[in-house]
């Protein structure tokens, strides 16, 4: 093949790399950041065929095994990046010496399990030894290396070497005199009285720093009061042998203990086990050791939980939920054999990186932490122990991965109110221990997998969609005839169609059942076999059902006993309706049925309204005539065929209801008629790039199913009415002549995911927290090429937001210190602030993010934190090539 460059980063490619990788014999550059590749790296035999390979970049995947020795004999190789493999075994084995790869200047194998010593011959033939204007970068941090740094590396005049988080026990003093090392920090510390220049390479034994080294003169390595590993360089936490009481005193100090709601006996000489929230293994308050549980829930903790909390030798449970406190998992491996329960819900947790080190963990609670992006692969490495996973009220996206089947002991999975999408994997059927599966208020769609019927222990399945618009469950209703433990089934407010299966719930006739199937598209007759269930609350209103067996009226205990009052408590009969489609406690006065006669005959039971069916043909014909249909570019079948679903640009669902109108770039003129939004199932309206004349949108409050509205390049003149569409998820109104300030009324569009208002004449202040905080699902915000002024908002509470374009405005002031502080570390962000009037420096807090495309050109920015210059995942990896110049 002639292929020289292959870029496939940030997708979801999986499976092993091809065994015949060497057939890409002309390959020079291979980029596969952030996918799901498994197995091993290409073999020595295959690599030998890649004699032209210059860049091989495949970090953040699921590879394991050793690093092939052939990488040491690739003369053209310049960059090799393998960091943060997510597999259980990660990359392991010995470190290659790269003796015959003289052009290599960037190597990153951070956060793997590479062991042994650094070879004495490591990079001994590098061509960059004497280079002073080009820094070689070697990242070996967070592995299992031991021994010393090879003396031969002292030949490098400029080297950024990371050996922190290993077991390195010796660093020659000669390295501490190399001023160009560590991006010049060695030289800076030499010129700083009281500083040790060696700390720029790695903190001395008995000291530590968050990154294992001193990165500037103002942040020295801290002394560990008592260290078990006094000989180890580059510690990121105190591998402490402090007493348990000393550790908890540090916890008290660093989390604002004096302001806690309760702090009885804390920071005192009273027995440790008598301190508020502390339980010891002995359960004896008079003991002074053996802390097994810490419960400081909702206690006004602030600051950060010190990482040495994990060194408590008997710690089984930590509960710091509902506190404004940061927490990470550095050093969590110290608790690997003891820690079983973590309650971290409603804290400032911003990443799950390192959680798999807790190899004994049974319960993980991270509800409402503002986490976003795909579900981290590390969670699936905990299959041997994890029983309960609570991740509700976050902003996780993507599909539920098939790898969830690895959690073979999972019993409880609560993922309510995230943004998971797509179909459920059939692999859910492998979770044979599962009891409670809660996925309601996500964007799950398509057919439910039959494998759910194989879950013998399933007690609760909840995937309802009562408030969140967008794609929903479709297809037929599974029979659930092999789920004997099933007691609660909540599938209401979806688009499930077809008849209820004859064997529905046939294995679960005993016990109290609550089955919610209301507001779907179920048809036909309710199966008589359901009458065998003694205690049943079965909600079926708002479907297309035509009949139910009269024998159901004899089940007096059904519907919480209301059937004993009237059979209408099950469903309103034909030709009647009620607001709930049946008699309920709120509609019943227990003297009548409360199902009201309709003015016309209807064949359906359980109706919630008796409004006449909408005349779709009349509405669309009016659209055609009012927007110049005779001059459209394509008007195939319009106003001719009786079947509106055959008209150009019209798409319908299975029951012939209009769901999409797609008339982009079709020479529409005038304005759409207001009754267009009376179409009850309309989800998408695209009128973009037409010479229309739309003064404002009217009647949008009737468009209760509308999720996508595209009015870009339509000469739209006003925002009026747009905020009345509560279900909107995607709104595009760019390329118009809209004027004025950002509309405060847009705070009502609480389901928005994508808002594009670029290329208008908008002015005034950018939206601030009073608006933005209500747009909790917003992922993309484009306000570029307007005339906005004032200062930047912080976006600190917009946890789902990953793309912001505010370029080409008149925004001034400094970038706030808390800009994007709520961001999830491992997500991929695009932030464009170019061509404004911003000044000063960029907040160093952004350096915590792994993958950022940050655009700042044509401002008055005077400096960038040096921490940005080694964020090799930034700007599509170009920081790796050009440092901060990228």
mmCIF file of C-alpha atoms in Angstrom, residues 364-658:
data_model
loop_
_atom_site.group_PDB
_atom_site.id
_atom_site.type_symbol
_atom_site.label_atom_id
_atom_site.label_comp_id
_atom_site.label_asym_id
_atom_site.label_seq_id
_atom_site.Cartn_x
_atom_site.Cartn_y
_atom_site.Cartn_z
ATOM 1 C CA UNK A 364 -19.076 3.143 44.182
ATOM 2 C CA UNK A 365 -21.354 6.163 44.613
ATOM 3 C CA UNK A 366 -20.563 9.109 42.308
ATOM 4 C CA UNK A 367 -24.029 10.578 41.781
ATOM 5 C CA UNK A 368 -24.229 14.243 40.732
ATOM 6 C CA UNK A 369 -20.502 14.961 40.495
ATOM 7 C CA UNK A 370 -20.641 16.765 37.143
ATOM 8 C CA UNK A 371 -18.716 14.017 35.358
ATOM 9 C CA UNK A 372 -19.081 13.860 31.586
ATOM 10 C CA UNK A 373 -17.827 12.045 28.516
ATOM 11 C CA UNK A 374 -17.861 8.288 27.856
ATOM 12 C CA UNK A 375 -18.004 5.898 30.783
ATOM 13 C CA UNK A 376 -14.336 5.329 31.762
ATOM 14 C CA UNK A 377 -12.979 1.953 30.746
ATOM 15 C CA UNK A 378 -11.305 1.530 34.132
ATOM 16 C CA UNK A 379 -14.663 0.736 35.678
ATOM 17 C CA UNK A 380 -14.871 -2.456 33.649
ATOM 18 C CA UNK A 381 -11.587 -3.673 35.119
ATOM 19 C CA UNK A 382 -13.347 -4.097 38.483
ATOM 20 C CA UNK A 383 -15.530 -7.015 37.447
ATOM 21 C CA UNK A 384 -14.381 -9.393 40.149
ATOM 22 C CA UNK A 385 -15.700 -7.291 43.022
ATOM 23 C CA UNK A 386 -17.935 -4.376 41.963
ATOM 24 C CA UNK A 387 -21.542 -5.019 42.958
ATOM 25 C CA UNK A 388 -23.151 -1.567 42.949
ATOM 26 C CA UNK A 389 -22.436 1.392 40.670
ATOM 27 C CA UNK A 390 -24.326 4.653 41.206
ATOM 28 C CA UNK A 391 -23.642 7.292 38.521
ATOM 29 C CA UNK A 392 -27.000 9.110 38.256
ATOM 30 C CA UNK A 393 -27.336 12.848 37.577
ATOM 31 C CA UNK A 394 -24.038 13.219 35.728
ATOM 32 C CA UNK A 395 -23.453 14.001 32.048
ATOM 33 C CA UNK A 396 -21.970 10.741 30.790
ATOM 34 C CA UNK A 397 -22.379 10.293 27.036
ATOM 35 C CA UNK A 398 -21.868 7.681 24.353
ATOM 36 C CA UNK A 399 -23.331 4.215 24.321
ATOM 37 C CA UNK A 400 -23.466 1.759 27.196
ATOM 38 C CA UNK A 401 -20.331 -0.233 26.293
ATOM 39 C CA UNK A 402 -20.518 -3.949 25.608
ATOM 40 C CA UNK A 403 -17.646 -4.237 28.092
ATOM 41 C CA UNK A 404 -20.161 -3.779 30.879
ATOM 42 C CA UNK A 405 -20.513 -7.544 30.670
ATOM 43 C CA UNK A 406 -17.131 -7.753 32.448
ATOM 44 C CA UNK A 407 -18.834 -6.590 35.672
ATOM 45 C CA UNK A 408 -20.000 -10.118 36.356
ATOM 46 C CA UNK A 409 -20.917 -9.416 40.002
ATOM 47 C CA UNK A 410 -22.884 -6.237 39.310
ATOM 48 C CA UNK A 411 -26.226 -6.179 41.132
ATOM 49 C CA UNK A 412 -27.184 -2.489 41.053
ATOM 50 C CA UNK A 413 -26.574 -0.072 38.184
ATOM 51 C CA UNK A 414 -28.157 3.352 38.692
ATOM 52 C CA UNK A 415 -27.483 5.647 35.715
ATOM 53 C CA UNK A 416 -30.595 7.859 35.817
ATOM 54 C CA UNK A 417 -30.384 11.265 34.059
ATOM 55 C CA UNK A 418 -27.200 11.060 32.046
ATOM 56 C CA UNK A 419 -26.946 11.398 28.270
ATOM 57 C CA UNK A 420 -26.199 7.808 27.253
ATOM 58 C CA UNK A 421 -27.477 7.152 23.766
ATOM 59 C CA UNK A 422 -27.943 4.434 21.186
ATOM 60 C CA UNK A 423 -29.208 0.911 21.661
ATOM 61 C CA UNK A 424 -28.533 -1.174 24.735
ATOM 62 C CA UNK A 425 -25.920 -3.893 24.167
ATOM 63 C CA UNK A 426 -27.072 -7.496 24.182
ATOM 64 C CA UNK A 427 -24.182 -8.118 26.587
ATOM 65 C CA UNK A 428 -26.355 -6.774 29.415
ATOM 66 C CA UNK A 429 -27.826 -10.256 29.436
ATOM 67 C CA UNK A 430 -24.489 -11.556 30.759
ATOM 68 C CA UNK A 431 -24.947 -9.710 34.064
ATOM 69 C CA UNK A 432 -26.646 -12.647 35.728
ATOM 70 C CA UNK A 433 -26.442 -11.113 39.219
ATOM 71 C CA UNK A 434 -28.174 -7.883 38.177
ATOM 72 C CA UNK A 435 -31.174 -6.875 40.320
ATOM 73 C CA UNK A 436 -31.710 -3.196 39.579
ATOM 74 C CA UNK A 437 -31.053 -1.559 36.194
ATOM 75 C CA UNK A 438 -32.014 2.125 36.044
ATOM 76 C CA UNK A 439 -31.387 3.972 32.772
ATOM 77 C CA UNK A 440 -34.355 6.357 32.764
ATOM 78 C CA UNK A 441 -33.982 9.857 31.316
ATOM 79 C CA UNK A 442 -31.099 8.997 29.039
ATOM 80 C CA UNK A 443 -31.247 8.991 25.229
ATOM 81 C CA UNK A 444 -31.529 5.208 24.887
ATOM 82 C CA UNK A 445 -33.258 4.231 21.655
ATOM 83 C CA UNK A 446 -34.175 1.294 19.470
ATOM 84 C CA UNK A 447 -35.271 -2.215 20.294
ATOM 85 C CA UNK A 448 -34.734 -3.558 23.807
ATOM 86 C CA UNK A 449 -32.444 -6.604 23.594
ATOM 87 C CA UNK A 450 -34.106 -9.963 24.184
ATOM 88 C CA UNK A 451 -31.190 -10.828 26.453
ATOM 89 C CA UNK A 452 -32.818 -8.760 29.225
ATOM 90 C CA UNK A 453 -35.335 -11.591 29.538
ATOM 91 C CA UNK A 454 -32.502 -13.892 30.608
ATOM 92 C CA UNK A 455 -31.809 -12.001 33.840
ATOM 93 C CA UNK A 456 -33.327 -14.305 36.453
ATOM 94 C CA UNK A 457 -32.510 -11.984 39.369
ATOM 95 C CA UNK A 458 -33.791 -8.764 37.799
ATOM 96 C CA UNK A 459 -36.224 -7.011 40.145
ATOM 97 C CA UNK A 460 -36.369 -3.484 38.711
ATOM 98 C CA UNK A 461 -35.928 -2.294 35.122
ATOM 99 C CA UNK A 462 -36.458 1.416 34.541
ATOM 100 C CA UNK A 463 -35.929 3.122 31.164
ATOM 101 C CA UNK A 464 -38.801 5.628 31.128
ATOM 102 C CA UNK A 465 -38.612 9.015 29.366
ATOM 103 C CA UNK A 466 -41.034 11.376 31.085
ATOM 104 C CA UNK A 467 -39.104 14.624 30.779
ATOM 105 C CA UNK A 468 -36.208 14.295 28.334
ATOM 106 C CA UNK A 469 -36.943 14.572 24.577
ATOM 107 C CA UNK A 470 -34.985 12.963 21.793
ATOM 108 C CA UNK A 471 -34.608 9.404 20.453
ATOM 109 C CA UNK A 472 -36.574 6.818 22.429
ATOM 110 C CA UNK A 473 -37.122 3.079 22.703
ATOM 111 C CA UNK A 474 -38.860 1.607 19.673
ATOM 112 C CA UNK A 475 -39.576 -1.864 18.379
ATOM 113 C CA UNK A 476 -41.698 -4.451 20.136
ATOM 114 C CA UNK A 477 -42.173 -5.132 23.825
ATOM 115 C CA UNK A 478 -40.131 -8.094 25.088
ATOM 116 C CA UNK A 479 -42.167 -10.758 26.884
ATOM 117 C CA UNK A 480 -40.062 -10.692 30.072
ATOM 118 C CA UNK A 481 -41.324 -14.248 30.522
ATOM 119 C CA UNK A 482 -38.056 -15.525 32.029
ATOM 120 C CA UNK A 483 -37.689 -12.912 34.771
ATOM 121 C CA UNK A 484 -39.333 -14.532 37.794
ATOM 122 C CA UNK A 485 -38.045 -11.864 40.232
ATOM 123 C CA UNK A 486 -39.260 -8.867 38.213
ATOM 124 C CA UNK A 487 -41.460 -6.603 40.350
ATOM 125 C CA UNK A 488 -41.124 -3.141 38.785
ATOM 126 C CA UNK A 489 -40.958 -2.382 35.062
ATOM 127 C CA UNK A 490 -40.932 1.271 33.994
ATOM 128 C CA UNK A 491 -40.900 1.733 30.197
ATOM 129 C CA UNK A 492 -43.460 4.514 29.905
ATOM 130 C CA UNK A 493 -43.191 7.529 27.588
ATOM 131 C CA UNK A 494 -41.286 5.770 24.820
ATOM 132 C CA UNK A 495 -42.268 4.624 21.315
ATOM 133 C CA UNK A 496 -42.594 0.878 21.845
ATOM 134 C CA UNK A 497 -45.123 -0.487 19.362
ATOM 135 C CA UNK A 498 -46.983 -3.626 18.405
ATOM 136 C CA UNK A 499 -49.102 -5.899 20.646
ATOM 137 C CA UNK A 500 -48.343 -6.855 24.224
ATOM 138 C CA UNK A 501 -46.926 -10.423 24.027
ATOM 139 C CA UNK A 502 -49.286 -13.229 25.062
ATOM 140 C CA UNK A 503 -46.669 -14.552 27.518
ATOM 141 C CA UNK A 504 -45.921 -11.131 28.993
ATOM 142 C CA UNK A 505 -44.708 -11.567 32.613
ATOM 143 C CA UNK A 506 -45.811 -15.225 32.570
ATOM 144 C CA UNK A 507 -43.028 -16.265 34.992
ATOM 145 C CA UNK A 508 -43.800 -13.627 37.591
ATOM 146 C CA UNK A 509 -47.401 -14.062 38.733
ATOM 147 C CA UNK A 510 -46.683 -13.849 42.466
ATOM 148 C CA UNK A 511 -45.990 -10.730 44.487
ATOM 149 C CA UNK A 512 -46.908 -7.083 44.027
ATOM 150 C CA UNK A 513 -46.159 -5.846 40.485
ATOM 151 C CA UNK A 514 -45.884 -2.289 39.204
ATOM 152 C CA UNK A 515 -45.730 -2.155 35.402
ATOM 153 C CA UNK A 516 -45.695 1.234 33.645
ATOM 154 C CA UNK A 517 -46.124 1.072 29.861
ATOM 155 C CA UNK A 518 -48.193 4.220 29.389
ATOM 156 C CA UNK A 519 -47.657 6.658 26.519
ATOM 157 C CA UNK A 520 -46.136 4.249 24.039
ATOM 158 C CA UNK A 521 -47.601 3.003 20.744
ATOM 159 C CA UNK A 522 -48.843 -0.422 21.861
ATOM 160 C CA UNK A 523 -51.724 -1.848 19.835
ATOM 161 C CA UNK A 524 -54.350 -4.580 19.995
ATOM 162 C CA UNK A 525 -55.826 -6.296 23.027
ATOM 163 C CA UNK A 526 -54.319 -6.608 26.489
ATOM 164 C CA UNK A 527 -53.524 -10.338 27.032
ATOM 165 C CA UNK A 528 -55.995 -12.128 29.295
ATOM 166 C CA UNK A 529 -53.152 -14.138 30.838
ATOM 167 C CA UNK A 530 -52.179 -11.078 32.890
ATOM 168 C CA UNK A 531 -55.281 -11.732 34.975
ATOM 169 C CA UNK A 532 -53.350 -14.486 36.780
ATOM 170 C CA UNK A 533 -51.285 -11.852 38.601
ATOM 171 C CA UNK A 534 -52.903 -11.214 41.990
ATOM 172 C CA UNK A 535 -51.515 -7.755 42.807
ATOM 173 C CA UNK A 536 -50.904 -5.573 39.796
ATOM 174 C CA UNK A 537 -50.614 -1.893 39.005
ATOM 175 C CA UNK A 538 -50.504 -1.861 35.197
ATOM 176 C CA UNK A 539 -50.522 1.575 33.566
ATOM 177 C CA UNK A 540 -51.352 1.457 29.840
ATOM 178 C CA UNK A 541 -53.009 4.805 29.131
ATOM 179 C CA UNK A 542 -51.985 6.832 26.105
ATOM 180 C CA UNK A 543 -51.361 3.850 23.812
ATOM 181 C CA UNK A 544 -53.297 2.591 20.768
ATOM 182 C CA UNK A 545 -54.979 -0.324 22.541
ATOM 183 C CA UNK A 546 -58.467 -1.326 21.433
ATOM 184 C CA UNK A 547 -59.657 -3.728 24.162
ATOM 185 C CA UNK A 548 -58.962 -5.378 27.506
ATOM 186 C CA UNK A 549 -60.625 -8.490 28.958
ATOM 187 C CA UNK A 550 -63.712 -7.832 31.056
ATOM 188 C CA UNK A 551 -62.410 -10.441 33.510
ATOM 189 C CA UNK A 552 -59.877 -7.859 34.713
ATOM 190 C CA UNK A 553 -62.777 -6.104 36.458
ATOM 191 C CA UNK A 554 -62.870 -8.997 38.937
ATOM 192 C CA UNK A 555 -59.313 -8.319 40.133
ATOM 193 C CA UNK A 556 -60.398 -6.065 42.982
ATOM 194 C CA UNK A 557 -56.854 -5.639 44.349
ATOM 195 C CA UNK A 558 -55.484 -4.267 41.082
ATOM 196 C CA UNK A 559 -54.484 -0.633 40.646
ATOM 197 C CA UNK A 560 -53.896 -0.229 44.387
ATOM 198 C CA UNK A 561 -57.427 -1.506 45.084
ATOM 199 C CA UNK A 562 -59.222 1.064 42.886
ATOM 200 C CA UNK A 563 -60.612 -1.650 40.588
ATOM 201 C CA UNK A 564 -62.883 -2.586 43.494
ATOM 202 C CA UNK A 565 -64.479 0.852 43.044
ATOM 203 C CA UNK A 566 -64.709 0.817 39.246
ATOM 204 C CA UNK A 567 -63.237 -1.138 36.357
ATOM 205 C CA UNK A 568 -62.428 2.252 34.862
ATOM 206 C CA UNK A 569 -59.526 2.321 37.277
ATOM 207 C CA UNK A 570 -57.790 0.003 34.828
ATOM 208 C CA UNK A 571 -58.537 1.893 31.595
ATOM 209 C CA UNK A 572 -61.275 4.158 30.332
ATOM 210 C CA UNK A 573 -63.453 2.184 27.889
ATOM 211 C CA UNK A 574 -63.974 3.068 24.248
ATOM 212 C CA UNK A 575 -65.596 6.404 23.452
ATOM 213 C CA UNK A 576 -64.481 7.907 26.783
ATOM 214 C CA UNK A 577 -61.443 9.646 28.158
ATOM 215 C CA UNK A 578 -59.892 10.982 31.385
ATOM 216 C CA UNK A 579 -56.817 13.155 31.972
ATOM 217 C CA UNK A 580 -54.958 10.041 33.159
ATOM 218 C CA UNK A 581 -56.701 7.657 30.762
ATOM 219 C CA UNK A 582 -58.312 5.927 33.731
ATOM 220 C CA UNK A 583 -59.858 6.573 37.095
ATOM 221 C CA UNK A 584 -57.211 7.557 39.632
ATOM 222 C CA UNK A 585 -57.198 8.676 43.229
ATOM 223 C CA UNK A 586 -56.792 12.278 42.082
ATOM 224 C CA UNK A 587 -59.676 12.149 39.569
ATOM 225 C CA UNK A 588 -62.110 9.927 41.492
ATOM 226 C CA UNK A 589 -64.757 10.990 43.959
ATOM 227 C CA UNK A 590 -65.605 7.297 44.360
ATOM 228 C CA UNK A 591 -69.193 7.880 43.230
ATOM 229 C CA UNK A 592 -68.701 7.644 39.488
ATOM 230 C CA UNK A 593 -66.269 6.470 36.832
ATOM 231 C CA UNK A 594 -64.754 9.856 35.957
ATOM 232 C CA UNK A 595 -64.227 8.694 32.383
ATOM 233 C CA UNK A 596 -66.005 11.314 30.269
ATOM 234 C CA UNK A 597 -67.931 10.559 27.079
ATOM 235 C CA UNK A 598 -66.285 11.707 23.843
ATOM 236 C CA UNK A 599 -68.230 13.756 21.320
ATOM 237 C CA UNK A 600 -67.452 11.217 18.607
ATOM 238 C CA UNK A 601 -66.841 7.489 18.483
ATOM 239 C CA UNK A 602 -63.368 6.100 19.017
ATOM 240 C CA UNK A 603 -62.066 2.543 19.011
ATOM 241 C CA UNK A 604 -59.323 3.086 21.596
ATOM 242 C CA UNK A 605 -59.285 2.405 25.337
ATOM 243 C CA UNK A 606 -57.303 4.420 27.872
ATOM 244 C CA UNK A 607 -57.523 7.698 26.023
ATOM 245 C CA UNK A 608 -56.303 10.860 27.732
ATOM 246 C CA UNK A 609 -58.018 13.224 25.297
ATOM 247 C CA UNK A 610 -60.775 13.153 22.714
ATOM 248 C CA UNK A 611 -59.360 15.738 20.364
ATOM 249 C CA UNK A 612 -59.975 15.000 16.714
ATOM 250 C CA UNK A 613 -57.031 13.661 14.725
ATOM 251 C CA UNK A 614 -54.825 16.358 13.219
ATOM 252 C CA UNK A 615 -55.256 16.814 9.455
ATOM 253 C CA UNK A 616 -51.617 16.462 8.408
ATOM 254 C CA UNK A 617 -52.356 16.863 4.711
ATOM 255 C CA UNK A 618 -54.136 20.150 5.209
ATOM 256 C CA UNK A 619 -51.318 21.549 7.379
ATOM 257 C CA UNK A 620 -48.606 20.597 4.898
ATOM 258 C CA UNK A 621 -50.626 21.853 1.927
ATOM 259 C CA UNK A 622 -50.854 25.191 3.706
ATOM 260 C CA UNK A 623 -47.058 25.147 4.178
ATOM 261 C CA UNK A 624 -46.664 24.497 0.455
ATOM 262 C CA UNK A 625 -48.916 27.369 -0.618
ATOM 263 C CA UNK A 626 -47.639 29.909 1.930
ATOM 264 C CA UNK A 627 -43.967 29.301 1.147
ATOM 265 C CA UNK A 628 -44.079 29.358 -2.654
ATOM 266 C CA UNK A 629 -44.229 25.639 -3.268
ATOM 267 C CA UNK A 630 -44.693 25.963 -7.011
ATOM 268 C CA UNK A 631 -41.181 27.466 -7.237
ATOM 269 C CA UNK A 632 -39.407 24.973 -4.982
ATOM 270 C CA UNK A 633 -36.342 23.222 -6.333
ATOM 271 C CA UNK A 634 -37.960 19.872 -5.497
ATOM 272 C CA UNK A 635 -41.669 19.530 -4.721
ATOM 273 C CA UNK A 636 -42.165 15.888 -5.650
ATOM 274 C CA UNK A 637 -45.677 14.658 -4.720
ATOM 275 C CA UNK A 638 -46.527 17.807 -2.741
ATOM 276 C CA UNK A 639 -50.288 18.544 -2.715
ATOM 277 C CA UNK A 640 -50.827 15.606 -5.109
ATOM 278 C CA UNK A 641 -50.407 12.223 -3.424
ATOM 279 C CA UNK A 642 -52.771 11.499 -0.525
ATOM 280 C CA UNK A 643 -49.922 9.876 1.401
ATOM 281 C CA UNK A 644 -48.005 12.865 2.829
ATOM 282 C CA UNK A 645 -45.201 10.507 3.818
ATOM 283 C CA UNK A 646 -44.303 10.257 0.114
ATOM 284 C CA UNK A 647 -43.876 14.022 -0.302
ATOM 285 C CA UNK A 648 -40.326 15.309 -0.815
ATOM 286 C CA UNK A 649 -38.600 16.115 2.490
ATOM 287 C CA UNK A 650 -41.305 14.512 4.662
ATOM 288 C CA UNK A 651 -40.448 11.559 6.906
ATOM 289 C CA UNK A 652 -42.987 9.640 8.994
ATOM 290 C CA UNK A 653 -43.020 7.066 11.764
ATOM 291 C CA UNK A 654 -44.513 3.561 11.586
ATOM 292 C CA UNK A 655 -48.068 4.858 12.014
ATOM 293 C CA UNK A 656 -47.813 7.515 9.288
ATOM 294 C CA UNK A 657 -47.316 10.495 11.608
ATOM 295 C CA UNK A 658 -45.017 13.244 10.309
#
